[in-house]
Coordinates of C-alpha atoms in Angstrom, one line a residue:
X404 CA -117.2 32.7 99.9
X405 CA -117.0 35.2 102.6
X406 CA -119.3 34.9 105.7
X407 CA -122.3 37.4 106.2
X408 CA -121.8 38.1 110.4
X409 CA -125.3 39.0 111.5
X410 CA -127.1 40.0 114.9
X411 CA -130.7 40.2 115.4
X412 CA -132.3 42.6 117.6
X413 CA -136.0 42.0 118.5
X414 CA -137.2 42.6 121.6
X415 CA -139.7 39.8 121.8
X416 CA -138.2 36.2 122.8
X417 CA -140.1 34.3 120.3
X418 CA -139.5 36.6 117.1
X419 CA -135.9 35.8 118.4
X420 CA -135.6 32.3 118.6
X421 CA -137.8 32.0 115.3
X422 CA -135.6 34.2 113.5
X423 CA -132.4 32.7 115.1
X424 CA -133.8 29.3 113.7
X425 CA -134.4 30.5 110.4
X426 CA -130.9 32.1 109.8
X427 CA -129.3 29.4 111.2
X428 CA -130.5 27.3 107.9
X429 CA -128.7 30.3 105.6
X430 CA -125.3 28.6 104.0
X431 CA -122.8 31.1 104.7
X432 CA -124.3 33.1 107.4
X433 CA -122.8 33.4 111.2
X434 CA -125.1 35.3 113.9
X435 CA -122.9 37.1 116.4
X436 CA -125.4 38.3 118.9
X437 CA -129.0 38.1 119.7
X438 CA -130.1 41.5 121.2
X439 CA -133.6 42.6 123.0
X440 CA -133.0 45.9 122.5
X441 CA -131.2 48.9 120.6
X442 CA -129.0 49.5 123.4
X443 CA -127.8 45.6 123.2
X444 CA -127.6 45.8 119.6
X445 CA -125.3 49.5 119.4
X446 CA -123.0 47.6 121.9
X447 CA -122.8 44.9 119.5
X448 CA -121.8 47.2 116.7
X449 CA -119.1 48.8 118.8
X450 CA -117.0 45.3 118.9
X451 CA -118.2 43.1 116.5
X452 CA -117.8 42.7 112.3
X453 CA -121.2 42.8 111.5
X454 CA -122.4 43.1 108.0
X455 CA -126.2 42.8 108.8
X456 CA -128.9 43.7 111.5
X457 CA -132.2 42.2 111.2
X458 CA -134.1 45.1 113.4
X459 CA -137.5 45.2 114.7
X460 CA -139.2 48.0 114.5
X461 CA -141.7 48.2 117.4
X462 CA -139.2 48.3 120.6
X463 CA -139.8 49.9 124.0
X464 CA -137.7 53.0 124.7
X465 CA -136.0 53.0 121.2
X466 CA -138.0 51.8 118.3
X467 CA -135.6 50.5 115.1
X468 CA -136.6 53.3 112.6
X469 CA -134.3 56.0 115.3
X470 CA -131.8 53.5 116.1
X471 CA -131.1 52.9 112.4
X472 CA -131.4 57.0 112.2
X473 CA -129.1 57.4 115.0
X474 CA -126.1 55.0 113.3
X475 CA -123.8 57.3 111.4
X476 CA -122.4 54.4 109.2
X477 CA -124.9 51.4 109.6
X478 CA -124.6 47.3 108.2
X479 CA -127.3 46.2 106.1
X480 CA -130.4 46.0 107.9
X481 CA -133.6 44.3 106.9
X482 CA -136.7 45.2 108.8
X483 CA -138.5 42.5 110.8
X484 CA -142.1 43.8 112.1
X485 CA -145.9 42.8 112.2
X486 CA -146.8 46.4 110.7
X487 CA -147.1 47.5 107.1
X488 CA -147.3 51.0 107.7
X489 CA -143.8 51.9 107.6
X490 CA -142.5 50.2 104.6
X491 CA -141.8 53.7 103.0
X492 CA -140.1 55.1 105.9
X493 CA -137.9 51.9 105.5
X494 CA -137.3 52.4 102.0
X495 CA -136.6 55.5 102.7
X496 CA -134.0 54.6 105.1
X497 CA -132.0 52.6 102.7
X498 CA -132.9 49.0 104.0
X499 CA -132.6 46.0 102.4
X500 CA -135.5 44.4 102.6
X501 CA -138.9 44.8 105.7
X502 CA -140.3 41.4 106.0
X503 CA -143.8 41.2 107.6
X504 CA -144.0 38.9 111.0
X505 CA -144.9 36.2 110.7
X506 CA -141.7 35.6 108.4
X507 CA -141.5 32.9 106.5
X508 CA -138.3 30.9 105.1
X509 CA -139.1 31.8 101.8
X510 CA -139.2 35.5 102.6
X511 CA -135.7 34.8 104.4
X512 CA -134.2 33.7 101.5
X513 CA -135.5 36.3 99.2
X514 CA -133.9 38.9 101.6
X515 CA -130.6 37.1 101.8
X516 CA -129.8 37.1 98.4
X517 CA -131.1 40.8 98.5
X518 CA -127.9 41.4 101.2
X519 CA -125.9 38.9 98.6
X520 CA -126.6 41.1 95.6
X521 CA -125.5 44.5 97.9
X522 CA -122.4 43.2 99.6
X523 CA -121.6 41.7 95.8
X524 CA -121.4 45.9 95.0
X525 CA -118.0 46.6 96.2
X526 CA -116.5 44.5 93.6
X527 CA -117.6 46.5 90.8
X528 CA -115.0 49.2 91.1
X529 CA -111.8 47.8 89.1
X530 CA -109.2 49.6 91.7
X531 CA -109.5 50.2 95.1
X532 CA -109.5 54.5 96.1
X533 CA -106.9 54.9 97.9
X534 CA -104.5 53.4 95.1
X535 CA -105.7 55.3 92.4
X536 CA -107.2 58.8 91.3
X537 CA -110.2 57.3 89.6
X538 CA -112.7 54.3 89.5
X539 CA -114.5 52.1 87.0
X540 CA -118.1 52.2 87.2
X541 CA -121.1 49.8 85.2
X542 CA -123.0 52.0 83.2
X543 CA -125.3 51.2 80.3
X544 CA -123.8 47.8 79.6
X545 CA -120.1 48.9 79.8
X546 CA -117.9 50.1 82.6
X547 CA -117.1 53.6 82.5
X548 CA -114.0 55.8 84.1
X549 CA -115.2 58.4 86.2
X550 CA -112.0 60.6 87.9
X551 CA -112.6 61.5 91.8
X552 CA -112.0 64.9 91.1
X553 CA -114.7 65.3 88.4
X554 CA -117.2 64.1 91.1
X555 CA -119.3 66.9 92.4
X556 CA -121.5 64.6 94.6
X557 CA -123.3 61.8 95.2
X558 CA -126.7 61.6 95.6
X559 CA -128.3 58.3 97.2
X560 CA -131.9 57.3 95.9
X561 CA -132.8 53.7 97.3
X562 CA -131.1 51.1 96.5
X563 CA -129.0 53.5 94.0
X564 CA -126.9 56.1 93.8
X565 CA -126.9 59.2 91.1
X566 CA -123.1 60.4 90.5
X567 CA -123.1 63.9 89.4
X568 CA -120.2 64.9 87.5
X569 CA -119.2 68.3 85.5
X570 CA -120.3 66.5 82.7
X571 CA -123.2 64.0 83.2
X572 CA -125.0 62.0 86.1
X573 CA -124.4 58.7 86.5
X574 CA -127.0 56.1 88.1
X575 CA -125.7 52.9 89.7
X576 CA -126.9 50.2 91.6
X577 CA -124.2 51.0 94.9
X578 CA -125.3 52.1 98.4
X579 CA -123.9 55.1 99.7
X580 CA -122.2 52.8 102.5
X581 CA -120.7 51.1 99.7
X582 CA -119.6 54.2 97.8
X583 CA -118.2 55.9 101.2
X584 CA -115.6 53.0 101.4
X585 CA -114.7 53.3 97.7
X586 CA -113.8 57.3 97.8
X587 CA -110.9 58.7 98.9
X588 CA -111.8 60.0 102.7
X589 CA -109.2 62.8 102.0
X590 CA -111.4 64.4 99.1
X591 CA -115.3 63.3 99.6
X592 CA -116.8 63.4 102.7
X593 CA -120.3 62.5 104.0
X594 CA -122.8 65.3 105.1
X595 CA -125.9 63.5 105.1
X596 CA -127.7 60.0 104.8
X597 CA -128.3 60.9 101.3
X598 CA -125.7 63.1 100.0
X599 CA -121.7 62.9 99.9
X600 CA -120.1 66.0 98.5
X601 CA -116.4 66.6 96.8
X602 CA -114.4 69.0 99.6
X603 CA -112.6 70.6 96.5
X604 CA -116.0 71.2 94.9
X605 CA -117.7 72.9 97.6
X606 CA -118.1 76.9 96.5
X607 CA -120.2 78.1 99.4
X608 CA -121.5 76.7 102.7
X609 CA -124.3 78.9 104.6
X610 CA -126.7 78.0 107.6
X611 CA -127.1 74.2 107.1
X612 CA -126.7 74.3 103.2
X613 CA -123.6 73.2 101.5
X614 CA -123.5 74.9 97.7
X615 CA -121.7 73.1 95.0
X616 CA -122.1 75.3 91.7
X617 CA -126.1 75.8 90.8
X618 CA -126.6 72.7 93.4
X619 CA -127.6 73.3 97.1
X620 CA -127.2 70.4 99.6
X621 CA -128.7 70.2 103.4
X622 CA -126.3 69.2 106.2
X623 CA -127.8 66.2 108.0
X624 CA -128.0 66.8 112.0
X625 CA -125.9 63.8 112.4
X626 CA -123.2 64.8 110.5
X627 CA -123.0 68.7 110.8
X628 CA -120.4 68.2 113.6
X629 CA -118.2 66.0 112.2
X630 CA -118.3 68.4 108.9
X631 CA -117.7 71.2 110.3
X632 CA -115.1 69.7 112.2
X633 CA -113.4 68.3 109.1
X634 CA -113.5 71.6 107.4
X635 CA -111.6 73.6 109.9
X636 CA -114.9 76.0 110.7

């Protein structure tokens, strides 16, 4: 069984030593770094393998919501906080799981298999992208070939992602992390937190909008540089 690497970024010393405490009792997890802030933590993504942040959300200087925002390929992250009010925004932002202070070890456990069940994702695809021209996907109780280049794009809802094809969408349980390591980087490229587009399927790009057929997509801030730069314009 591989071993989950974690770091958890809190900016208050108990809410750190609890949480350190309680991970430490997770079989098969290894924490790499305690940090008290986002800075600490984006160092620790620079140089170490980490698979999952467990990120407060009420820091000085940089709260978690916009250092999560701010990461262009994050981990796993699972929301540690003492306020409700921004579960949706979390959702939204593709986390795993926004556990209410005080945490509990049941609550602990219930993420962890959460980040089991995502990590568990990448193994769904039969061959590897950049051995092959297509990939197996599980849909409606049977795994079905899709071929990269009948991909138009790839839509991320939550904890799934829609796959539109010429033919028909396709709704799986993947993340778009996930899905970005299992395309071919030549062909598909990222151009927003929720979208990843087909190069060769692109018909028209205009202000911050990418057009693929009937389809129009938005250009995420983040990634309109590195797009753009991929493209040639």
């Amino acid at each position: 069984m591989k071993v989950i690497n974690c770091i958890i970024v809190d900016d208050e010393p108990q809410a750190r030593k609890l949480m350190e405490t309680f991970v430490s009792q997770l079989g098969g997890w290894k924490i790499l770094r305690v940090c008290g802030n986002a800075i600490e933590a984006f160092e620790a993504l620079q140089s170490l393998p980490v698979d999952v942040i467990f990120l407060d959300i009420k820091m000085p200087t940089i709260t978690g919501i916009d250092f999560l925002k701010s990461l262009k390929n994050p981990p796993l992250v699972i929301f540690t906080t003492a306020y409700n009010k921004y579960a949706m925004e979390g959702y939204e932002l593709n986390v795993v799981d926004y556990l209410l202070k005080p945490i509990s070890i049941h609550r602990l456990l219930q993420a962890a298999e959460k980040v089991s069940e995502r990590l568990k994702e990448k193994t769904e695809t039969i061959a590897p992208a950049s051995e092959t021209s297509y990939m197996f996907i599980k849909h409606d109780n049977k795994l079905v070939k899709v071929n990269f280049a009948d991909i138009l794009y790839i839509e991320g809802m939550q904890n799934f992602v829609r796959i539109h094809t010429g033919a028909k969408p396709y709704l799986i349980t993947h993340t778009m992390k996930a899905m970005e390591e299992l395309l071919p980087q030549s062909m598909f490229f990222r151009v927003h937190k929720s979208y990843i587009v087909n190069l060769d399927a692109i018909t028209a790009i205009f202000g911050n909008t990418i057009e693929i057929g009937k389809s129009e997509i938005g250009i995420g801030s983040n990634y309109k540089a590195d797009f753009m730069e991929k493209i040639g314009g």
